[in-house]
Short mmCIF file of C-alpha atoms in Angstrom, two decimals:
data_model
loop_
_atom_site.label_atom_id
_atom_site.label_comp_id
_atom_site.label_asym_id
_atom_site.label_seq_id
_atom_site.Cartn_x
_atom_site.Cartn_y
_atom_site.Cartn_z
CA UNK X 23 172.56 -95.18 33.64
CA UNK X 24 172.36 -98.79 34.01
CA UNK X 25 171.94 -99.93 30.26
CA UNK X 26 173.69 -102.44 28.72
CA UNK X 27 174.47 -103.97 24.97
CA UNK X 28 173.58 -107.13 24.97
CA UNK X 29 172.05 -109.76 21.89
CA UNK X 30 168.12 -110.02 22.49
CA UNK X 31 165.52 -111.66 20.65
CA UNK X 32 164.84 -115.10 19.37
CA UNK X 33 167.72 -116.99 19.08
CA UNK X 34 169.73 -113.99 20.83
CA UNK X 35 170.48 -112.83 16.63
CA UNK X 36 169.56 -109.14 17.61
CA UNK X 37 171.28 -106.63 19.33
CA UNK X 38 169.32 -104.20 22.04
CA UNK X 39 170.06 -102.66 25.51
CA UNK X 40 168.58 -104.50 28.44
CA UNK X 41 168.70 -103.39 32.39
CA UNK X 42 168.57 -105.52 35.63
CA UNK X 43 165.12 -104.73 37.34
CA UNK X 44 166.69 -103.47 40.62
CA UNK X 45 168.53 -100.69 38.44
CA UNK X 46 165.48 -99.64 36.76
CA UNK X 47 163.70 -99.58 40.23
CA UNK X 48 166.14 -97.31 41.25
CA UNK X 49 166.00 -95.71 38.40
CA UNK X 50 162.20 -94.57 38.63
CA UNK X 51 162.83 -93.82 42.65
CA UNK X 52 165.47 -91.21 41.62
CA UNK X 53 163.22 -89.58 38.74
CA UNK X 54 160.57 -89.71 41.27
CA UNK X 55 162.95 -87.82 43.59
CA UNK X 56 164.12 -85.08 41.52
CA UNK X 57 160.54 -84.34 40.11
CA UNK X 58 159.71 -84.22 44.29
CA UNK X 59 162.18 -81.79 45.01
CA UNK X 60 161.33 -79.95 42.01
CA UNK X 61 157.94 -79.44 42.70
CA UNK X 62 159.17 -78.46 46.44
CA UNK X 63 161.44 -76.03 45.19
CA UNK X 64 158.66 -74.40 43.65
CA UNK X 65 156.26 -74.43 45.80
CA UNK X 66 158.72 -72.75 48.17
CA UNK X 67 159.12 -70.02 45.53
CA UNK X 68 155.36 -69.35 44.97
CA UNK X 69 154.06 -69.49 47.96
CA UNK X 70 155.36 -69.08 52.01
CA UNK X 71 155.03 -71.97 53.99
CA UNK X 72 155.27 -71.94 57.17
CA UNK X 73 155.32 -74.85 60.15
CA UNK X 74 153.57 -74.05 63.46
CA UNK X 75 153.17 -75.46 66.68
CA UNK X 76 149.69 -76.70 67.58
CA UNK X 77 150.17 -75.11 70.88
CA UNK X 78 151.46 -71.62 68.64
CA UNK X 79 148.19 -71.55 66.84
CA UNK X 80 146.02 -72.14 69.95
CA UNK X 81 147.75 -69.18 71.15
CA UNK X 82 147.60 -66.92 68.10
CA UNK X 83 143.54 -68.20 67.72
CA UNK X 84 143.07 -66.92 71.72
CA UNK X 85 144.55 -63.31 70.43
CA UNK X 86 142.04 -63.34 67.42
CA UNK X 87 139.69 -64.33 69.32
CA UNK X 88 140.26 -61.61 72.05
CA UNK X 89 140.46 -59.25 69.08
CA UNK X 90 137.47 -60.13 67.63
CA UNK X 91 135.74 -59.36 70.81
CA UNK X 92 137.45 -55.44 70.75
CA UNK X 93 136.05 -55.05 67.24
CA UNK X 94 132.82 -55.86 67.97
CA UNK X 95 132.91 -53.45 71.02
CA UNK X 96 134.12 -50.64 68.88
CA UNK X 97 131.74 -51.20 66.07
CA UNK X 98 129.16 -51.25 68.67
CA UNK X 99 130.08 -48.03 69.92
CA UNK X 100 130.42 -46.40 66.25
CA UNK X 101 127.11 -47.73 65.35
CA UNK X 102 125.47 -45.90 68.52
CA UNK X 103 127.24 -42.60 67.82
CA UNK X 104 125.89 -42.66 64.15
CA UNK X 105 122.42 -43.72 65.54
CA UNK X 106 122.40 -40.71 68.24
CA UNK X 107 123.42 -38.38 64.86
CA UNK X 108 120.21 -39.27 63.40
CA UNK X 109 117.98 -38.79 66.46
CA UNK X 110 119.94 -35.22 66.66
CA UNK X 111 119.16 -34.72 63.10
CA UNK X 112 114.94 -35.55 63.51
CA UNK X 113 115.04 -33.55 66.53
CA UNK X 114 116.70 -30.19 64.87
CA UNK X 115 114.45 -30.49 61.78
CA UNK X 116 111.11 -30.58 64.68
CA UNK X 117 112.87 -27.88 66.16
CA UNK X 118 112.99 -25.64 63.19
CA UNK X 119 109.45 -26.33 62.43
CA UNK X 120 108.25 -25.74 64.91
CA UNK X 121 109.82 -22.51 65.39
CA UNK X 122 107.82 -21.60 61.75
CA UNK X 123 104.94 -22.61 63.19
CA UNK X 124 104.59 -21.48 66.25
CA UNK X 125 105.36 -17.90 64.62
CA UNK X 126 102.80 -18.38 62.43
CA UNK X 127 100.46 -18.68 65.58
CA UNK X 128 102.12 -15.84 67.07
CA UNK X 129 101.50 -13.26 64.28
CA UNK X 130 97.75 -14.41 64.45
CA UNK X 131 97.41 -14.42 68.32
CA UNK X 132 99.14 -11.27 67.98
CA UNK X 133 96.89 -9.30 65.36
CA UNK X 134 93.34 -11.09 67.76
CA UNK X 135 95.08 -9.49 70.70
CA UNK X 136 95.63 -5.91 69.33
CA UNK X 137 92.13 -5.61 67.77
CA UNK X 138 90.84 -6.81 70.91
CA UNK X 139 93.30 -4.06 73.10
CA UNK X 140 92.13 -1.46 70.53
CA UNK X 141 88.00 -1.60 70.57
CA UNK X 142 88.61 -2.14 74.50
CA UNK X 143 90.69 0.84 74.57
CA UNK X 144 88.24 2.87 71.84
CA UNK X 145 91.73 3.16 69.91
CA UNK X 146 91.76 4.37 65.93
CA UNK X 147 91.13 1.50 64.13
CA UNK X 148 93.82 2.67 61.79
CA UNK X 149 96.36 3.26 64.05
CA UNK X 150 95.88 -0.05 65.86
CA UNK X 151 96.72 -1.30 62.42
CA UNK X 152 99.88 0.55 62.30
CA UNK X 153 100.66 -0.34 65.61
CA UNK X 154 99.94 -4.00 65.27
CA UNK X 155 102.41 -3.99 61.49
CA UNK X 156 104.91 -1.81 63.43
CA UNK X 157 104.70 -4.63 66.09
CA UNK X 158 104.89 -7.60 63.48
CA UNK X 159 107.44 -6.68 61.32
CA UNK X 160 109.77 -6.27 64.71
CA UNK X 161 108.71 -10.06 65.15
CA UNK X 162 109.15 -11.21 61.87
CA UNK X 163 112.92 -9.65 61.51
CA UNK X 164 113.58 -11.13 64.69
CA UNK X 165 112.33 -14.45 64.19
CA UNK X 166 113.93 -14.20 60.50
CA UNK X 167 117.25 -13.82 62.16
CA UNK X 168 116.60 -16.39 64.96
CA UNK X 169 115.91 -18.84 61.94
CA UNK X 170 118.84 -17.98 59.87
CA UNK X 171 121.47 -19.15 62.79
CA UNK X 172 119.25 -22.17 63.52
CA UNK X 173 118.60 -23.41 60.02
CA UNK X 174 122.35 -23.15 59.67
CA UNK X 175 123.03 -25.33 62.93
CA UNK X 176 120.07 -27.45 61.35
CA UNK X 177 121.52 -28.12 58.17
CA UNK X 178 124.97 -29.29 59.84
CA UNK X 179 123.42 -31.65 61.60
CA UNK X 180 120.84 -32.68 59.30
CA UNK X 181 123.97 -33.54 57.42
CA UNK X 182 125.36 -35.76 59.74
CA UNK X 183 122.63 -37.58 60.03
CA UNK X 184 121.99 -38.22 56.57
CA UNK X 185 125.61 -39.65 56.24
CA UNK X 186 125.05 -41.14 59.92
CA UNK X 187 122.55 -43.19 58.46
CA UNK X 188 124.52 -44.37 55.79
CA UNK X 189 127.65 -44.98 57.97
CA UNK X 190 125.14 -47.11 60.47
CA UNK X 191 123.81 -49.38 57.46
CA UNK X 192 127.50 -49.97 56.67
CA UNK X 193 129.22 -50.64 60.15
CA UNK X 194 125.86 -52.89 60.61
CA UNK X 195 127.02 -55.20 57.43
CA UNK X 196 130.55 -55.20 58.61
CA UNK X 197 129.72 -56.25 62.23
CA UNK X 198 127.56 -59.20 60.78
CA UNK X 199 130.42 -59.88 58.76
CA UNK X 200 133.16 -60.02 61.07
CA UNK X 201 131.09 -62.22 63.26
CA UNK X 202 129.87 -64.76 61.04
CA UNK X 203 133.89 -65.15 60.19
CA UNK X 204 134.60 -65.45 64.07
CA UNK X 205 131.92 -67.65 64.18
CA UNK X 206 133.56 -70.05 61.35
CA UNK X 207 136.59 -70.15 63.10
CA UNK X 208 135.28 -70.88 66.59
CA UNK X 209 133.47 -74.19 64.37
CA UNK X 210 137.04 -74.96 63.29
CA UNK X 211 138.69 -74.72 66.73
CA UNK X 212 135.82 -76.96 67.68
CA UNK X 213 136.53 -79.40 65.27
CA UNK X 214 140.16 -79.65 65.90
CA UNK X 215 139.56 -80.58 69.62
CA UNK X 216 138.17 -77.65 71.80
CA UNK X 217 138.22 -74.08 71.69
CA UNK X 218 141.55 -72.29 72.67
CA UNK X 219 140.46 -69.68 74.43
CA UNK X 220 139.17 -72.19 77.29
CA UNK X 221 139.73 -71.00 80.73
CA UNK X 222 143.16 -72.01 83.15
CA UNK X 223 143.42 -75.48 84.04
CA UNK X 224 140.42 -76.99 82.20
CA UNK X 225 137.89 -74.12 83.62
CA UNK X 226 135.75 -72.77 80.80
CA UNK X 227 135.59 -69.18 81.15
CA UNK X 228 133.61 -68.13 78.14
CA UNK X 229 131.75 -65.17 79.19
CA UNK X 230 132.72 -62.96 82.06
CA UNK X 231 136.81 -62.63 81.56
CA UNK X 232 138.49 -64.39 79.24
CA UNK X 233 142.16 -66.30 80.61
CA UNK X 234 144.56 -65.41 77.69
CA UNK X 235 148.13 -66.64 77.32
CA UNK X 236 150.80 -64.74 75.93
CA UNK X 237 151.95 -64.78 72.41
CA UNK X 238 155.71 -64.97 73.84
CA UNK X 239 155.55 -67.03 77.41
CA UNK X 240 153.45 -69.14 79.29
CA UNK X 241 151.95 -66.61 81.84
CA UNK X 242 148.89 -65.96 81.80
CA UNK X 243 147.26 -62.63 81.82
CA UNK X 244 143.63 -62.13 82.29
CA UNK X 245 141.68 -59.96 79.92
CA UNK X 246 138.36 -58.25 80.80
CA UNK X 247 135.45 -59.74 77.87
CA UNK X 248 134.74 -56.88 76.05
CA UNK X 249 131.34 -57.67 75.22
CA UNK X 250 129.87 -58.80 78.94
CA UNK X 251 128.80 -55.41 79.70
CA UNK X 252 127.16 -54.93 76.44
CA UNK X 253 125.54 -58.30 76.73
CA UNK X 254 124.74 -57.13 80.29
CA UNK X 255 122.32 -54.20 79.33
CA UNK X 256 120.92 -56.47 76.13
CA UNK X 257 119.39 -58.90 78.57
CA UNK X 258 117.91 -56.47 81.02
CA UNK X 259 116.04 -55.18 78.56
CA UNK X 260 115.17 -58.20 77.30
CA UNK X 261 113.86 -59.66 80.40
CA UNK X 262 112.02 -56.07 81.06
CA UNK X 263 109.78 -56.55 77.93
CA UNK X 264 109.48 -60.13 78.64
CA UNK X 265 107.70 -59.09 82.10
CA UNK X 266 105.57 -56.27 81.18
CA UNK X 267 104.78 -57.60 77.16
CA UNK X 268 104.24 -61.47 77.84
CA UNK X 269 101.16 -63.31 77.48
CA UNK X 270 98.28 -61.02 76.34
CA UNK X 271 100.18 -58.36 73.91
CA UNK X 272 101.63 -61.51 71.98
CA UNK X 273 98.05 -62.96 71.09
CA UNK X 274 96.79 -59.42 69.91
CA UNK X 275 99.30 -57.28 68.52
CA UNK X 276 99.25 -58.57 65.22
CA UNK X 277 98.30 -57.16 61.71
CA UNK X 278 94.21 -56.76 61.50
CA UNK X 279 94.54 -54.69 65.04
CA UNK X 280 93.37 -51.85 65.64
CA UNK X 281 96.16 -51.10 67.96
CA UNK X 282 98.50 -52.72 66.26
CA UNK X 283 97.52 -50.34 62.65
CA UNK X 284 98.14 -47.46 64.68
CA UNK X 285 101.37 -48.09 66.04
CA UNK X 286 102.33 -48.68 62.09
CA UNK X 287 100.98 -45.37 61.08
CA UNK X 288 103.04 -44.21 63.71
CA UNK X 289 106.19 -45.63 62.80
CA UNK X 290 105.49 -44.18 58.99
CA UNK X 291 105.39 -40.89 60.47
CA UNK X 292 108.59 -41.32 62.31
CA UNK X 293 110.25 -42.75 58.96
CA UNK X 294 108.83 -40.03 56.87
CA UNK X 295 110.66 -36.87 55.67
CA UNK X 296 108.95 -34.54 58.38
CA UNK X 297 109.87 -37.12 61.40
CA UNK X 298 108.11 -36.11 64.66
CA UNK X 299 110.15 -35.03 67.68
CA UNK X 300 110.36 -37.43 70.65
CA UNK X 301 108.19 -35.29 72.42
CA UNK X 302 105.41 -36.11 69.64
CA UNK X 303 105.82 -39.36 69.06
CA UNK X 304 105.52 -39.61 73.17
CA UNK X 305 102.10 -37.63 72.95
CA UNK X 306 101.12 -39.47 70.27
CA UNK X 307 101.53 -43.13 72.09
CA UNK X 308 99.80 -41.93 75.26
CA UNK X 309 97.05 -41.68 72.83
CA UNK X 310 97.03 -45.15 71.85
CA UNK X 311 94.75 -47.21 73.88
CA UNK X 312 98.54 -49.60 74.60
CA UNK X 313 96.18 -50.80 77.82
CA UNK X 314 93.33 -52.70 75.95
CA UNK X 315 96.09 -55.06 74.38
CA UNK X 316 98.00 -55.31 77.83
CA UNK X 317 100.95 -53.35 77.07
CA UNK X 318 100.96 -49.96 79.13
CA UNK X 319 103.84 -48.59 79.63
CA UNK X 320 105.34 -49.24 82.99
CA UNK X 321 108.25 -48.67 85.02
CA UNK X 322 111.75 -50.07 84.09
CA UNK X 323 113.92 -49.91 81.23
CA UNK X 324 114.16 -46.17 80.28
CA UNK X 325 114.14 -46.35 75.60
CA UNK X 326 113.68 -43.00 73.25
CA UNK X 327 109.17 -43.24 72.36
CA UNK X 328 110.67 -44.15 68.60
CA UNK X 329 112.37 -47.40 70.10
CA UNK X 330 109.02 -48.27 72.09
CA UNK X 331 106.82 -48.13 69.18
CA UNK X 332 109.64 -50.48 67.00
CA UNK X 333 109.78 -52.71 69.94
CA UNK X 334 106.12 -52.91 69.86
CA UNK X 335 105.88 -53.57 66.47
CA UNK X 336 108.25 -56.58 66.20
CA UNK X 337 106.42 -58.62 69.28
CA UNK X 338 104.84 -61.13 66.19
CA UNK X 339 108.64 -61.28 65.46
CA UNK X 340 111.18 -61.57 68.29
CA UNK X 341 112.13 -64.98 68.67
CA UNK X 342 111.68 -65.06 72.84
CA UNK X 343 112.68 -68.40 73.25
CA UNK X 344 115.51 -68.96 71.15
CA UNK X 345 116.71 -65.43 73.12
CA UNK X 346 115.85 -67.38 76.34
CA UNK X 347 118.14 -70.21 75.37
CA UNK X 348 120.43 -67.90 74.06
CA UNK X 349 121.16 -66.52 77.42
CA UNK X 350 120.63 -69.44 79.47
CA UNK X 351 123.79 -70.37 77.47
CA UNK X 352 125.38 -67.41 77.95
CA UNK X 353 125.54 -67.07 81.76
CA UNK X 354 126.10 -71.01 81.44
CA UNK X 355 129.22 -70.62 80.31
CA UNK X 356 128.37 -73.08 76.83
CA UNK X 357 128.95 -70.17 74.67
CA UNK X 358 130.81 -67.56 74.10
CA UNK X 359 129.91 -63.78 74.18
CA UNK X 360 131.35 -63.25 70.56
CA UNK X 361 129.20 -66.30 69.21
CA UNK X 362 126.43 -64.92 71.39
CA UNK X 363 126.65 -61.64 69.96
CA UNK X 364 127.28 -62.68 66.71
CA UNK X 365 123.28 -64.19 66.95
CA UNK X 366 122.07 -61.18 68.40
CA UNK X 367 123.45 -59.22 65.10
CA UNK X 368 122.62 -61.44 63.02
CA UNK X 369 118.79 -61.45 64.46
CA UNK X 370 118.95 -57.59 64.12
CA UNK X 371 119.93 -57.29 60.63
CA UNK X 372 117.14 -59.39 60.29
CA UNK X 373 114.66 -57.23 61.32
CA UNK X 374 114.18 -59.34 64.28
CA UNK X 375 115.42 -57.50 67.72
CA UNK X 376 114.62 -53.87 68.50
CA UNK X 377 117.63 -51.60 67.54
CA UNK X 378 116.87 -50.06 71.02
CA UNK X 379 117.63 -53.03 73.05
CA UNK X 380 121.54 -53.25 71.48
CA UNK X 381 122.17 -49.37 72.29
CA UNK X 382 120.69 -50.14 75.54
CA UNK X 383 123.68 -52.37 76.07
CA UNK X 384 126.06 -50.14 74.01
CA UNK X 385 124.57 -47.05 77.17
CA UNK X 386 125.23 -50.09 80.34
CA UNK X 387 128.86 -50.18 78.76
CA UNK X 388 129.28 -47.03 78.39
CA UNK X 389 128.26 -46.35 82.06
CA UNK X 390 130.49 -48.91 82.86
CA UNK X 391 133.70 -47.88 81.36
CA UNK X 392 132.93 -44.06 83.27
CA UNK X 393 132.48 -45.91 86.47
CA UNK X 394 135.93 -47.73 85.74
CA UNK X 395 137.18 -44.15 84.98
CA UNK X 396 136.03 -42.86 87.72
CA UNK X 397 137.67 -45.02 90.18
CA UNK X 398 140.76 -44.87 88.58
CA UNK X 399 140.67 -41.34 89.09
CA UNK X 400 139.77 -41.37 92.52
CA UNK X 401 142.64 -44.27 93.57
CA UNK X 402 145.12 -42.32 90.97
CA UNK X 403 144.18 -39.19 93.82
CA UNK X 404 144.56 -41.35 96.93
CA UNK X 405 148.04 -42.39 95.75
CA UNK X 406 149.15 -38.68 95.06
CA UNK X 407 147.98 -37.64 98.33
CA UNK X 408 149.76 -40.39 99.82
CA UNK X 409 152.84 -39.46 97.96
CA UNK X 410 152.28 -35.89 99.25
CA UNK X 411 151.78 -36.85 102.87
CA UNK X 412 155.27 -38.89 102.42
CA UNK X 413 157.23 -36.41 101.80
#
C-alpha cells in the first residue's frame, strides 16, 4: 500500500517502513472515499431520497395548497352540520316540555271550565266530577301516547346532539390544526422566494380563483378558491355588526352593566341542561332594554337569538381592527384566503369571533354552490332540448 523497508533512525542503524507523502495523501483521500460511499450506501438503505426539481415542488406546494383550501371547506361544512344537530337537539327537548307543560295547564283550565259549565248549567256536582275525570283521563292517555312517539324522536336527536357537540369540539381542533400547518408552509414558500401558488404571468391571484398548474404539463387550469364564498358571508356579517354595534355599545357593554349582566344570565340559561327554545330566548331579548346601550336590533344579517346574545357578549372582545386589516388584505390580494381563514379560526377557538358569523359564511356558500347547481341544471336542460329539437 505504499510502504517500504528502509534503515531509519540515527545513523540509519534501525530498520522501519517509511512512505513518500504523496502516497500517504492518497492514501487518506481513498479511506476518505470508501468511508463516503459507505455512509452513502447506507443512507440509501435507511432512508428514500429523493431529488426534485424546484419548479416540481412549486408545483406539488400549489396542489397542497389548493388542497388545503378543500379541507378547510369541508371541515367547515361538517362543523355546521354538527352545530345545526345541537340547535335540533335544544329545540326537541323545549318541544317536549313544553308539551308537559302545557298539559299540565290544560288539565287545570279544563277542571275551572267544567265547574264553571256545571253551576251555570245547575248540573250535579258529582256528575260534573265524573264528567270532568271521564274527560281527563281521555286527555291524559292521549297526551301519554302523543309523548311516547315524541320522547322517542327526542331522544334520537338529543343523541345526536350530544355526540354533535363532541364531533364540533373535535373538527374545531383539527381545522386550527391543519391551518396553522398550511400556514407554516406558506412562511417556508415565502422564505424560499415567493409563494407558488402566485397567479399567471406575475399576477397575484390570492383570493378570488386561484391559477394552478398541472402536476404533469405546463397548462394551466384555473381552480375556483374554495374558501371566497365562505369568506364572502364572514365579512358581511362582520361589516353588519360593525354598522349597527359601533361606537356607543363598545363603551357600555362591559361587565358591571346592567345590560350587559343580563345578556350573561341569558346565555347561562341557553348553556344550561333545560336550554330555552329560540322562540324564548327571542322573547326573552326583546325584554332587554338592547336600546339604552345602542344596540337594537335592526334590519340586516338574519342569526338564530342564541348567536345574537354570544355576539353581544364578545363586543369587549372582538378584535375590530385587526378584522378590518384582515380584510383590507384580503380583497387586496396580500393574503391568501387559507392564511386568512386560518386567523379567523384561530380567533374563534379563542373565544374571540361569534360562532354565528363563520356559519353565516358556511349558509352564503352553501347558497352558492345551489345557485351553481341550479344553473347547471337549467343549461344541462337547454342542451337536451336542443339535442331534441335536432333530431
Amino acid at each position: 500500500v505504499g510502504f517500504e523497508k528502509s534503515k531509519i533512525g540515527s545513523g540509519d542503524k534501525e530498520l522501519g517502513y517509511v512512505i513518500k507523502r504523496s502516497r500517504l495523501r492518497g492514501l487518506a483521500v481513498g479511506s476518505v472515499a470508501i468511508v463516503g460511499v459507505l455512509a452513502i450506501v447506507v443512507v440509501l438503505t435507511l432512508f428514500e431520497v429523493r431529488f426534485e426539481r424546484r419548479s416540481f415542488h412549486r408545483k406539488l406546494r400549489k396542489e397542497e395548497h389548493h388542497a388545503a383550501s378543500k379541507l378547510a371547506q369541508v371541515e367547515m361544512e361538517l362543523w355546521s352540520q354538527y352545530r345545526d344537530d345541537i340547535v335540533e337537539s335544544n329545540e326537541a327537548q323545549a318541544l317536549l316540555r313544553s308539551l308537559n307543560t302545557s298539559y299540565a295547564s290544560l288539565q287545570v283550565r279544563l277542571q275551572s271550565t267544567i265547574d264553571s259549565a256545571a253551576k251555570e248549567l245547575n248540573l250535579n256536582k258529582d256528575k260534573a266530577t265524573h264528567l270532568a275525570d271521564l274527560i281527563l283521563h281521555e286527555v291524559a292517555s292521549m297526551q301519554q301516547e302523543n309523548v311516547k312517539h315524541a320522547k322517542h324522536l327526542v331522544d334520537h336527536l338529543v343523541s345526536a346532539g350530544k355526540h354533535g357537540a363532541s364531533l364540533e369540539r373535535h373538527v374545531n381542533r383539527e381545522l386550527v390544526k391543519d391551518m396553522e400547518e398550511e400556514e407554516k408552509h406558506i412562511k417556508e414558500d415565502e422564505q424560499e422566494g415567493g409563494v407558488p401558488y402566485d397567479g399567471p404571468e406575475g399576477g397575484h391571484r390570492l383570493h378570488g380563483d386561484h391559477w394552478l398548474e398541472g402536476m404533469h404539463g405546463g397548462n394551466e387550469t384555473h381552480e375556483s378558491d374554495h374558501l371566497k364564498d365562505l369568506l364572502e358571508g364572514f365579512w358581511f356579517t362582520f361589516n353588519d355588526y360593525e354598522s349597527e354595534f359601533k361606537d356607543k355599545p363598545r363603551s357600555l357593554l362591559k361587565d358591571g352593566h346592567p345590560v350587559y349582566q343580563q345578556l350573561k344570565d341569558l346565555q347561562a340559561k341557553i348553556h344550561s341542561p333545560e336550554t330555552p327554545s329560540e322562540e324564548e330566548i327571542g322573547q326573552a331579548l326583546d325584554k332587554i332594554d338592547l336600546s339604552s346601550v345602542g344596540a337594537g336590533l335592526g334590519s340586516g344579517r338574519v342569526l338564530p337569538p342564541a348567536d345574537i346574545v354570544e355576539e353581544l357578549l364578545l363586543i369587549p372582545k372582538i378584535p375590530f381592527e385587526d378584522l378590518t386589516a384582515l380584510e383590507k388584505d384580503w380583497r387586496g390580494g396580500a393574503k391568501d384566503s387559507v392564511a386568512v381563514f386560518g386567523q379567523l379560526a384561530e380567533w374563534h377557538s379563542q373565544g374571540l369571533l361569534p360562532s354565528g358569523w363563520l356559519a353565516q359564511g358556511v349558509e352564503k356558500e352553501e347558497l352558492e354552490e345551489e345557485k351553481e347547481e341550479k344553473r347547471e341544471e337549467e343549461e344541462g336542460a337547454k342542451e337536451a332540448e336542443k339535442g331534441t329539437a335536432a333530431s
